[in-house]
CSV table of C-alpha atoms in Angstrom, one decimal:
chain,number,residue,atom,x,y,z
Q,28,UNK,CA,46.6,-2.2,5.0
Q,29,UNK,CA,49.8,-0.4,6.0
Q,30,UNK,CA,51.8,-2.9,5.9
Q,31,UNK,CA,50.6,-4.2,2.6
Q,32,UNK,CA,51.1,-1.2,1.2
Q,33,UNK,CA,54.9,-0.6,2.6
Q,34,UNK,CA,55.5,-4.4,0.8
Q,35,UNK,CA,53.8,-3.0,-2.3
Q,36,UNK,CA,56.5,0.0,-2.3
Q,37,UNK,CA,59.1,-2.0,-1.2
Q,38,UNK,CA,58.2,-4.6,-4.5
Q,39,UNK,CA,57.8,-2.1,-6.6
Q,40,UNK,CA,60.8,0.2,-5.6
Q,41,UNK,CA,63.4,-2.8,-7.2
Q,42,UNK,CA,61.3,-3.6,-9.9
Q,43,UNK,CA,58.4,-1.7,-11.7
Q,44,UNK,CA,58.9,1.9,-11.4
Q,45,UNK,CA,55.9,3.0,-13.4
Q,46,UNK,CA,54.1,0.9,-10.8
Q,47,UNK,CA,55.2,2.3,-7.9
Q,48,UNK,CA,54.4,6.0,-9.6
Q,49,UNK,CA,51.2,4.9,-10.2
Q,50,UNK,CA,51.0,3.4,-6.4
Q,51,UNK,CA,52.3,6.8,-5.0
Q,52,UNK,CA,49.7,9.1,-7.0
Q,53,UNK,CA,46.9,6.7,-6.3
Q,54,UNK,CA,48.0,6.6,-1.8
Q,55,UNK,CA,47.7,10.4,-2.2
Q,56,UNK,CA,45.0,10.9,-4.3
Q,57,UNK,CA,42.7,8.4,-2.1
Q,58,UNK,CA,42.6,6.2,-4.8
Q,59,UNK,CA,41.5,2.8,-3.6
Q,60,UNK,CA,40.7,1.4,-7.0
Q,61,UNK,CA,43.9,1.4,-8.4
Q,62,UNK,CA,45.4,0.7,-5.4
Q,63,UNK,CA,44.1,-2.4,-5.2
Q,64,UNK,CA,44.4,-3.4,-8.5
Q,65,UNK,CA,48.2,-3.2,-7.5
Q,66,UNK,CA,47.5,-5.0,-4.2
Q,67,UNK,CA,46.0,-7.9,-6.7
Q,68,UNK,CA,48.3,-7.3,-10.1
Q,69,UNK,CA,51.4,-8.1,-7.1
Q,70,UNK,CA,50.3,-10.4,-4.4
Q,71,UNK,CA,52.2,-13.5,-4.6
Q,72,UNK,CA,55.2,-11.0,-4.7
Q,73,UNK,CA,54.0,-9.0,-1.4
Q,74,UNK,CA,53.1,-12.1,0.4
Q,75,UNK,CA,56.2,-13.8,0.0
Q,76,UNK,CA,58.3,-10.7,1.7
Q,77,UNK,CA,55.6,-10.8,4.1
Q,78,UNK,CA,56.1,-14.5,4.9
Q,79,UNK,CA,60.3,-13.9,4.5
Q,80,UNK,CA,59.9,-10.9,7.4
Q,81,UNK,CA,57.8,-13.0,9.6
Q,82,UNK,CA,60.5,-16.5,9.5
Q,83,UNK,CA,63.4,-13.8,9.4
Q,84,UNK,CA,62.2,-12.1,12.4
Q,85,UNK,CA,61.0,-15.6,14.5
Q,86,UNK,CA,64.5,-17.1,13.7
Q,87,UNK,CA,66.0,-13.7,15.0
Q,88,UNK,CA,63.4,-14.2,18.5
Q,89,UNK,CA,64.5,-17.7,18.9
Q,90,UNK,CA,68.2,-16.9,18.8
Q,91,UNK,CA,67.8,-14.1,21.5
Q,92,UNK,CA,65.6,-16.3,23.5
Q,93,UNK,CA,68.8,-18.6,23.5
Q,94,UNK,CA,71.1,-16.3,25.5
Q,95,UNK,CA,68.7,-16.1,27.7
Q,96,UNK,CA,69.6,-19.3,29.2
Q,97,UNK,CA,72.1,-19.4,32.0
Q,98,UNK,CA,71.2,-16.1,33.2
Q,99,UNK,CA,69.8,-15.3,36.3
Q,100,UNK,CA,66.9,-13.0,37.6
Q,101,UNK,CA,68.9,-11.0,40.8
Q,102,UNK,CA,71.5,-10.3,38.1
Q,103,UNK,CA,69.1,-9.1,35.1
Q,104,UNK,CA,65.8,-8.0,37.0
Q,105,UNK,CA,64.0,-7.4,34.2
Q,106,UNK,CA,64.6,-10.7,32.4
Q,107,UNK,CA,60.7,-11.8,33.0
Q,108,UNK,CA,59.5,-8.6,31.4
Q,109,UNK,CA,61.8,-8.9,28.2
Q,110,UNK,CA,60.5,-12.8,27.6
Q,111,UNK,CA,57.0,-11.7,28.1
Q,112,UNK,CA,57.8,-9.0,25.3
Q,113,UNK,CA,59.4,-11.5,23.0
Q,114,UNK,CA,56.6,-14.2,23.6
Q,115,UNK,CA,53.7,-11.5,23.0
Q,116,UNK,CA,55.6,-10.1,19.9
Q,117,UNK,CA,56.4,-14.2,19.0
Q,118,UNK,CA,52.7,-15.3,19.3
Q,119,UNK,CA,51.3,-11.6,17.5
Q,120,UNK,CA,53.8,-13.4,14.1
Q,121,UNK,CA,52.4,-16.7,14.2
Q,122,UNK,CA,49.1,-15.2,14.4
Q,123,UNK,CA,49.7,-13.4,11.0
Q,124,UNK,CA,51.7,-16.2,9.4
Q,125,UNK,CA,49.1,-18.1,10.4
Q,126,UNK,CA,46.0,-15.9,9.1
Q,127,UNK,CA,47.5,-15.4,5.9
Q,128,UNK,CA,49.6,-18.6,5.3
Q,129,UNK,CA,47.5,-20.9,7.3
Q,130,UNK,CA,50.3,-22.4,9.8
């Protein structure tokens, strides 16, 4: 839901500013309601920055997993451990591009 809500603000933030009042009181008043009636009122908005981030930040992976190549493991020892890292981060994005946008 975090990360929902951080879209929401960020949305909101360039756009609506009553919204994003009414987004702030309702976060620290507990107010789920309203929150998700913003959550709903904004979703195509919030899911296309989500699905922006998640391409942005794959085409980012792919390029540092290109200068990868050509180097070797007695010069950078922990060259394994860093593409592990990258591939665990990798598959945890397609995951959630592909839970929410279904590919």
């Amino acid at each position: 839901d975090e990360v929902w809500d951080i879209l929401l603000y960020q949305h909101l933030s360039s756009t609506k500013i009553g919204d994003k009042r009414m987004l702030m009181t309702s976060h620290r008043e507990g107010d789920y309601q309203t929150k998700q009636m913003l959550h709903e009122k904004y979703y195509g908005e919030t899911s296309r920055l989500l699905l922006e981030h998640i391409e942005e930040f794959l085409a980012q992976l792919d390029k540092l997993s290109g200068k990868v190549e050509g180097r070797s493991v007695e010069e950078h020892p922990r060259l394994p451990l860093i593409l592990k890292h990258n591939q665990f981060v990798r598959d945890t994005f397609l995951t959630v591009r592909n839970r929410y946008f279904g590919y």
